[in-house]
Amino acid sequence: MSPYKLKELRNTEKHEQAVFQHVKKNLNARKNKKLIPVFVSIMSVAIMVFLLLQFSPASTNTQHAASDVRILEVFEQIGGDGVVTSEAFKEFDNHRNYVDLYYFKPVTLNHFTFANDVTFPELPAPYQKNTGEVIAVNDGMQPGLQFHFKNKDGNLLNISMSKYFMDNVHDENLEMDETDSFGNKLTRQSLTDDTLLYHLQQTTDSGYVFSYFHYNESTNTINVTATRANEFYTYYNGFIYQIGYTGDVNTEEMTNFVKQFILTNEMQYLPMEHPLIETKRFRSGEIAIFTASCLLLLGVGLTAFFTRHAKLKTKWLAWGVVTMLVITPLLSWLLSFIYGIYEGDGFAAIGMLMLLLPLFFLVGLIVLIVGLFKKF
């Protein structure tokens, strides 16, 4: 053996350093790989919370955000029973049958507008603003408002606006009808380019009842009263509008008033989020989002944990299956639900879901195929 080679073999310090650096590099790489699932989980939660906060309809109505008065502070909570829904437009309005409400004693319209620093538009004849009273109800998270006016002949104008997270005013059969089941005239007009305003006029001796909240002084409670009335119904900017009126009213003037009120009223920009202290529950939508998020993170976390020491081929196979069966349905639903809230349209959520489901499933399928056929 050459003396030079023997000398090189005896001097092993250089090789030891190289081996040490190599081992250290591999250990650091493994530590970094272990941090990846944790980082992905944290980022997923942060992104979901950000999207929920940014895309909530309440976050888009900021014109009166500077107001220090919370809507329900104007009112006094009292007892009551019943839920106001539209019988004529029950295809849209059935969801409100399942709501538990809290009721508040009415205040005058002047007191309400002054306390909230808003103005109320002039009414068409024969109604007058000085007869107006405002009743509030709350589903545990958000209030609904009812503006009620009566003239000297006993005729009424009742304007109800209720916060709702999704546009449900779509029915192909109703959009084709010219009358209701009793033969009363039903018309549709464009409120905006993509929003219809329905108008039901009482043109026969029978028809659906119109319901509204009424304050009973003798019992100091809020109850539901039913009568016959002409009715407008639509959904706009996060609110369901149900407007009923009786009496000899110019139809064109009333229609113009209703359109302008829905499009420009200042009440829609008030801070409507008002959870009551005594209600210790989430809305069903929030519970669903929270549950789906937990299941998604649990699925990702468990997969990362159980495959941390597995071979690379096994990891590809596992992540492919989990992506198709767990991540795809949960993440598709979450993103679609949030998008539906942002657009205020249930059909937009369904459309987004139909796009995301095959897209994410295809991603998982590709990962699975790579794991099956690629040599590692």
PDB file of N, CA and C in Angstrom, residues 296-360:
ATOM      1  N   LEU A 296     -61.820  18.729   9.371  1.00  0.00           N
ATOM      2  CA  LEU A 296     -60.785  18.871   8.347  1.00  0.00           C
ATOM      3  C   LEU A 296     -59.391  18.876   8.974  1.00  0.00           C
ATOM      4  N   LEU A 297     -59.215  19.668  10.015  1.00  0.00           N
ATOM      5  CA  LEU A 297     -57.914  19.735  10.678  1.00  0.00           C
ATOM      6  C   LEU A 297     -57.562  18.410  11.349  1.00  0.00           C
ATOM      7  N   LEU A 298     -58.582  17.733  11.888  1.00  0.00           N
ATOM      8  CA  LEU A 298     -58.343  16.432  12.510  1.00  0.00           C
ATOM      9  C   LEU A 298     -57.873  15.420  11.473  1.00  0.00           C
ATOM     10  N   GLY A 299     -58.527  15.424  10.308  1.00  0.00           N
ATOM     11  CA  GLY A 299     -58.129  14.498   9.258  1.00  0.00           C
ATOM     12  C   GLY A 299     -56.719  14.750   8.761  1.00  0.00           C
ATOM     13  N   VAL A 300     -56.384  16.019   8.538  1.00  0.00           N
ATOM     14  CA  VAL A 300     -55.031  16.374   8.086  1.00  0.00           C
ATOM     15  C   VAL A 300     -53.999  16.031   9.163  1.00  0.00           C
ATOM     16  N   GLY A 301     -54.318  16.374  10.409  1.00  0.00           N
ATOM     17  CA  GLY A 301     -53.373  16.120  11.502  1.00  0.00           C
ATOM     18  C   GLY A 301     -53.111  14.640  11.725  1.00  0.00           C
ATOM     19  N   LEU A 302     -54.174  13.815  11.718  1.00  0.00           N
ATOM     20  CA  LEU A 302     -53.994  12.378  11.931  1.00  0.00           C
ATOM     21  C   LEU A 302     -53.215  11.732  10.791  1.00  0.00           C
ATOM     22  N   THR A 303     -53.498  12.175   9.569  1.00  0.00           N
ATOM     23  CA  THR A 303     -52.758  11.626   8.430  1.00  0.00           C
ATOM     24  C   THR A 303     -51.275  11.961   8.532  1.00  0.00           C
ATOM     25  N   ALA A 304     -50.982  13.206   8.874  1.00  0.00           N
ATOM     26  CA  ALA A 304     -49.577  13.609   9.017  1.00  0.00           C
ATOM     27  C   ALA A 304     -48.898  12.846  10.151  1.00  0.00           C
ATOM     28  N   PHE A 305     -49.646  12.591  11.234  1.00  0.00           N
ATOM     29  CA  PHE A 305     -49.054  11.902  12.391  1.00  0.00           C
ATOM     30  C   PHE A 305     -48.746  10.445  12.072  1.00  0.00           C
ATOM     31  N   PHE A 306     -49.704   9.742  11.477  1.00  0.00           N
ATOM     32  CA  PHE A 306     -49.526   8.306  11.246  1.00  0.00           C
ATOM     33  C   PHE A 306     -48.613   7.987  10.067  1.00  0.00           C
ATOM     34  N   THR A 307     -48.336   8.972   9.235  1.00  0.00           N
ATOM     35  CA  THR A 307     -47.444   8.706   8.097  1.00  0.00           C
ATOM     36  C   THR A 307     -46.071   9.354   8.263  1.00  0.00           C
ATOM     37  N   ARG A 308     -45.787   9.858   9.465  1.00  0.00           N
ATOM     38  CA  ARG A 308     -44.540  10.612   9.651  1.00  0.00           C
ATOM     39  C   ARG A 308     -43.303   9.740   9.476  1.00  0.00           C
ATOM     40  N   HIS A 309     -43.422   8.430   9.803  1.00  0.00           N
ATOM     41  CA  HIS A 309     -42.271   7.529   9.659  1.00  0.00           C
ATOM     42  C   HIS A 309     -42.450   6.557   8.494  1.00  0.00           C
ATOM     43  N   ALA A 310     -43.501   6.745   7.729  1.00  0.00           N
ATOM     44  CA  ALA A 310     -43.794   5.804   6.648  1.00  0.00           C
ATOM     45  C   ALA A 310     -42.890   6.061   5.441  1.00  0.00           C
ATOM     46  N   LYS A 311     -42.838   5.072   4.566  1.00  0.00           N
ATOM     47  CA  LYS A 311     -42.096   5.240   3.327  1.00  0.00           C
ATOM     48  C   LYS A 311     -42.766   6.279   2.448  1.00  0.00           C
ATOM     49  N   LEU A 312     -41.990   6.854   1.534  1.00  0.00           N
ATOM     50  CA  LEU A 312     -42.513   7.914   0.678  1.00  0.00           C
ATOM     51  C   LEU A 312     -43.695   7.424  -0.156  1.00  0.00           C
ATOM     52  N   LYS A 313     -43.625   6.208  -0.642  1.00  0.00           N
ATOM     53  CA  LYS A 313     -44.725   5.654  -1.434  1.00  0.00           C
ATOM     54  C   LYS A 313     -46.005   5.573  -0.608  1.00  0.00           C
ATOM     55  N   THR A 314     -45.860   5.114   0.644  1.00  0.00           N
ATOM     56  CA  THR A 314     -47.020   5.021   1.539  1.00  0.00           C
ATOM     57  C   THR A 314     -47.632   6.403   1.796  1.00  0.00           C
ATOM     58  N   LYS A 315     -46.786   7.421   1.963  1.00  0.00           N
ATOM     59  CA  LYS A 315     -47.287   8.771   2.188  1.00  0.00           C
ATOM     60  C   LYS A 315     -48.111   9.265   1.001  1.00  0.00           C
ATOM     61  N   TRP A 316     -47.600   9.027  -0.214  1.00  0.00           N
ATOM     62  CA  TRP A 316     -48.343   9.451  -1.406  1.00  0.00           C
ATOM     63  C   TRP A 316     -49.707   8.758  -1.468  1.00  0.00           C
ATOM     64  N   LEU A 317     -49.716   7.453  -1.185  1.00  0.00           N
ATOM     65  CA  LEU A 317     -50.975   6.704  -1.212  1.00  0.00           C
ATOM     66  C   LEU A 317     -51.949   7.207  -0.155  1.00  0.00           C
ATOM     67  N   ALA A 318     -51.433   7.431   1.070  1.00  0.00           N
ATOM     68  CA  ALA A 318     -52.293   7.878   2.173  1.00  0.00           C
ATOM     69  C   ALA A 318     -52.881   9.256   1.891  1.00  0.00           C
ATOM     70  N   TRP A 319     -52.034  10.181   1.443  1.00  0.00           N
ATOM     71  CA  TRP A 319     -52.525  11.529   1.182  1.00  0.00           C
ATOM     72  C   TRP A 319     -53.480  11.556  -0.009  1.00  0.00           C
ATOM     73  N   GLY A 320     -53.288  10.685  -0.968  1.00  0.00           N
ATOM     74  CA  GLY A 320     -54.234  10.612  -2.076  1.00  0.00           C
ATOM     75  C   GLY A 320     -55.613  10.195  -1.625  1.00  0.00           C
ATOM     76  N   VAL A 321     -55.669   9.134  -0.800  1.00  0.00           N
ATOM     77  CA  VAL A 321     -56.962   8.646  -0.288  1.00  0.00           C
ATOM     78  C   VAL A 321     -57.625   9.686   0.617  1.00  0.00           C
ATOM     79  N   VAL A 322     -56.849  10.281   1.523  1.00  0.00           N
ATOM     80  CA  VAL A 322     -57.401  11.277   2.451  1.00  0.00           C
ATOM     81  C   VAL A 322     -57.895  12.513   1.696  1.00  0.00           C
ATOM     82  N   THR A 323     -57.157  12.923   0.679  1.00  0.00           N
ATOM     83  CA  THR A 323     -57.589  14.087  -0.104  1.00  0.00           C
ATOM     84  C   THR A 323     -58.929  13.827  -0.778  1.00  0.00           C
ATOM     85  N   MET A 324     -59.102  12.635  -1.345  1.00  0.00           N
ATOM     86  CA  MET A 324     -60.343  12.315  -2.046  1.00  0.00           C
ATOM     87  C   MET A 324     -61.523  12.148  -1.096  1.00  0.00           C
ATOM     88  N   LEU A 325     -61.314  11.459   0.030  1.00  0.00           N
ATOM     89  CA  LEU A 325     -62.423  11.073   0.901  1.00  0.00           C
ATOM     90  C   LEU A 325     -62.682  12.025   2.062  1.00  0.00           C
ATOM     91  N   VAL A 326     -61.688  12.798   2.477  1.00  0.00           N
ATOM     92  CA  VAL A 326     -61.854  13.673   3.642  1.00  0.00           C
ATOM     93  C   VAL A 326     -61.706  15.148   3.270  1.00  0.00           C
ATOM     94  N   ILE A 327     -60.561  15.488   2.705  1.00  0.00           N
ATOM     95  CA  ILE A 327     -60.286  16.895   2.418  1.00  0.00           C
ATOM     96  C   ILE A 327     -61.240  17.448   1.369  1.00  0.00           C
ATOM     97  N   THR A 328     -61.500  16.686   0.304  1.00  0.00           N
ATOM     98  CA  THR A 328     -62.349  17.177  -0.793  1.00  0.00           C
ATOM     99  C   THR A 328     -63.742  17.591  -0.336  1.00  0.00           C
ATOM    100  N   PRO A 329     -64.523  16.725   0.338  1.00  0.00           N
ATOM    101  CA  PRO A 329     -65.875  17.156   0.739  1.00  0.00           C
ATOM    102  C   PRO A 329     -65.884  18.268   1.769  1.00  0.00           C
ATOM    103  N   LEU A 330     -64.986  18.184   2.750  1.00  0.00           N
ATOM    104  CA  LEU A 330     -65.002  19.181   3.831  1.00  0.00           C
ATOM    105  C   LEU A 330     -64.528  20.547   3.351  1.00  0.00           C
ATOM    106  N   LEU A 331     -63.386  20.582   2.654  1.00  0.00           N
ATOM    107  CA  LEU A 331     -62.853  21.861   2.206  1.00  0.00           C
ATOM    108  C   LEU A 331     -63.748  22.481   1.136  1.00  0.00           C
ATOM    109  N   SER A 332     -64.315  21.663   0.253  1.00  0.00           N
ATOM    110  CA  SER A 332     -65.236  22.180  -0.772  1.00  0.00           C
ATOM    111  C   SER A 332     -66.452  22.813  -0.127  1.00  0.00           C
ATOM    112  N   TRP A 333     -67.008  22.122   0.868  1.00  0.00           N
ATOM    113  CA  TRP A 333     -68.195  22.660   1.535  1.00  0.00           C
ATOM    114  C   TRP A 333     -67.867  23.959   2.271  1.00  0.00           C
ATOM    115  N   LEU A 334     -66.732  23.981   2.983  1.00  0.00           N
ATOM    116  CA  LEU A 334     -66.359  25.180   3.742  1.00  0.00           C
ATOM    117  C   LEU A 334     -66.212  26.397   2.832  1.00  0.00           C
ATOM    118  N   LEU A 335     -65.454  26.254   1.767  1.00  0.00           N
ATOM    119  CA  LEU A 335     -65.227  27.385   0.859  1.00  0.00           C
ATOM    120  C   LEU A 335     -66.522  27.804   0.177  1.00  0.00           C
ATOM    121  N   SER A 336     -67.354  26.851  -0.189  1.00  0.00           N
ATOM    122  CA  SER A 336     -68.618  27.173  -0.858  1.00  0.00           C
ATOM    123  C   SER A 336     -69.579  27.868   0.091  1.00  0.00           C
ATOM    124  N   PHE A 337     -69.615  27.421   1.338  1.00  0.00           N
ATOM    125  CA  PHE A 337     -70.510  28.030   2.325  1.00  0.00           C
ATOM    126  C   PHE A 337     -70.116  29.484   2.583  1.00  0.00           C
ATOM    127  N   ILE A 338     -68.825  29.714   2.737  1.00  0.00           N
ATOM    128  CA  ILE A 338     -68.340  31.078   2.967  1.00  0.00           C
ATOM    129  C   ILE A 338     -68.608  31.950   1.747  1.00  0.00           C
ATOM    130  N   TYR A 339     -68.414  31.386   0.556  1.00  0.00           N
ATOM    131  CA  TYR A 339     -68.699  32.140  -0.671  1.00  0.00           C
ATOM    132  C   TYR A 339     -70.186  32.472  -0.780  1.00  0.00           C
ATOM    133  N   GLY A 340     -71.046  31.535  -0.375  1.00  0.00           N
ATOM    134  CA  GLY A 340     -72.485  31.790  -0.384  1.00  0.00           C
ATOM    135  C   GLY A 340     -72.878  32.915   0.558  1.00  0.00           C
ATOM    136  N   ILE A 341     -72.222  32.971   1.721  1.00  0.00           N
ATOM    137  CA  ILE A 341     -72.485  34.058   2.672  1.00  0.00           C
ATOM    138  C   ILE A 341     -72.054  35.390   2.065  1.00  0.00           C
ATOM    139  N   TYR A 342     -70.887  35.393   1.429  1.00  0.00           N
ATOM    140  CA  TYR A 342     -70.372  36.621   0.823  1.00  0.00           C
ATOM    141  C   TYR A 342     -71.293  37.135  -0.279  1.00  0.00           C
ATOM    142  N   GLU A 343     -71.760  36.233  -1.136  1.00  0.00           N
ATOM    143  CA  GLU A 343     -72.634  36.628  -2.239  1.00  0.00           C
ATOM    144  C   GLU A 343     -74.072  36.814  -1.788  1.00  0.00           C
ATOM    145  N   GLY A 344     -74.420  36.269  -0.596  1.00  0.00           N
ATOM    146  CA  GLY A 344     -75.807  36.329  -0.158  1.00  0.00           C
ATOM    147  C   GLY A 344     -76.726  35.504  -1.038  1.00  0.00           C
ATOM    148  N   ASP A 345     -76.209  34.399  -1.584  1.00  0.00           N
ATOM    149  CA  ASP A 345     -76.956  33.629  -2.573  1.00  0.00           C
ATOM    150  C   ASP A 345     -76.645  32.152  -2.386  1.00  0.00           C
ATOM    151  N   GLY A 346     -77.681  31.358  -2.056  1.00  0.00           N
ATOM    152  CA  GLY A 346     -77.490  29.930  -1.883  1.00  0.00           C
ATOM    153  C   GLY A 346     -77.103  29.220  -3.159  1.00  0.00           C
ATOM    154  N   PHE A 347     -77.597  29.722  -4.305  1.00  0.00           N
ATOM    155  CA  PHE A 347     -77.257  29.102  -5.578  1.00  0.00           C
ATOM    156  C   PHE A 347     -75.785  29.326  -5.929  1.00  0.00           C
ATOM    157  N   ALA A 348     -75.231  30.455  -5.527  1.00  0.00           N
ATOM    158  CA  ALA A 348     -73.800  30.689  -5.743  1.00  0.00           C
ATOM    159  C   ALA A 348     -72.977  29.682  -4.952  1.00  0.00           C
ATOM    160  N   ALA A 349     -73.421  29.366  -3.738  1.00  0.00           N
ATOM    161  CA  ALA A 349     -72.714  28.368  -2.915  1.00  0.00           C
ATOM    162  C   ALA A 349     -72.775  26.993  -3.562  1.00  0.00           C
ATOM    163  N   ILE A 350     -73.962  26.638  -4.096  1.00  0.00           N
ATOM    164  CA  ILE A 350     -74.103  25.328  -4.744  1.00  0.00           C
ATOM    165  C   ILE A 350     -73.222  25.245  -5.987  1.00  0.00           C
ATOM    166  N   GLY A 351     -73.198  26.333  -6.785  1.00  0.00           N
ATOM    167  CA  GLY A 351     -72.363  26.358  -7.972  1.00  0.00           C
ATOM    168  C   GLY A 351     -70.887  26.211  -7.652  1.00  0.00           C
ATOM    169  N   MET A 352     -70.449  26.914  -6.600  1.00  0.00           N
ATOM    170  CA  MET A 352     -69.054  26.796  -6.182  1.00  0.00           C
ATOM    171  C   MET A 352     -68.744  25.378  -5.712  1.00  0.00           C
ATOM    172  N   LEU A 353     -69.689  24.762  -5.003  1.00  0.00           N
ATOM    173  CA  LEU A 353     -69.493  23.399  -4.522  1.00  0.00           C
ATOM    174  C   LEU A 353     -69.342  22.422  -5.683  1.00  0.00           C
ATOM    175  N   MET A 354     -70.137  22.596  -6.737  1.00  0.00           N
ATOM    176  CA  MET A 354     -70.059  21.722  -7.903  1.00  0.00           C
ATOM    177  C   MET A 354     -68.729  21.870  -8.645  1.00  0.00           C
ATOM    178  N   LEU A 355     -68.110  23.030  -8.535  1.00  0.00           N
ATOM    179  CA  LEU A 355     -66.804  23.235  -9.161  1.00  0.00           C
ATOM    180  C   LEU A 355     -65.664  22.656  -8.323  1.00  0.00           C
ATOM    181  N   LEU A 356     -65.739  22.882  -7.007  1.00  0.00           N
ATOM    182  CA  LEU A 356     -64.630  22.489  -6.138  1.00  0.00           C
ATOM    183  C   LEU A 356     -64.566  20.985  -5.893  1.00  0.00           C
ATOM    184  N   LEU A 357     -65.720  20.323  -5.803  1.00  0.00           N
ATOM    185  CA  LEU A 357     -65.717  18.879  -5.529  1.00  0.00           C
ATOM    186  C   LEU A 357     -64.913  18.084  -6.567  1.00  0.00           C
ATOM    187  N   PRO A 358     -65.211  18.222  -7.855  1.00  0.00           N
ATOM    188  CA  PRO A 358     -64.397  17.454  -8.831  1.00  0.00           C
ATOM    189  C   PRO A 358     -62.951  17.919  -8.906  1.00  0.00           C
ATOM    190  N   LEU A 359     -62.716  19.227  -8.680  1.00  0.00           N
ATOM    191  CA  LEU A 359     -61.348  19.740  -8.745  1.00  0.00           C
ATOM    192  C   LEU A 359     -60.466  19.132  -7.665  1.00  0.00           C
ATOM    193  N   PHE A 360     -60.924  19.185  -6.405  1.00  0.00           N
ATOM    194  CA  PHE A 360     -60.132  18.628  -5.304  1.00  0.00           C
ATOM    195  C   PHE A 360     -60.033  17.103  -5.400  1.00  0.00           C
TER     196      PHE A 360
END
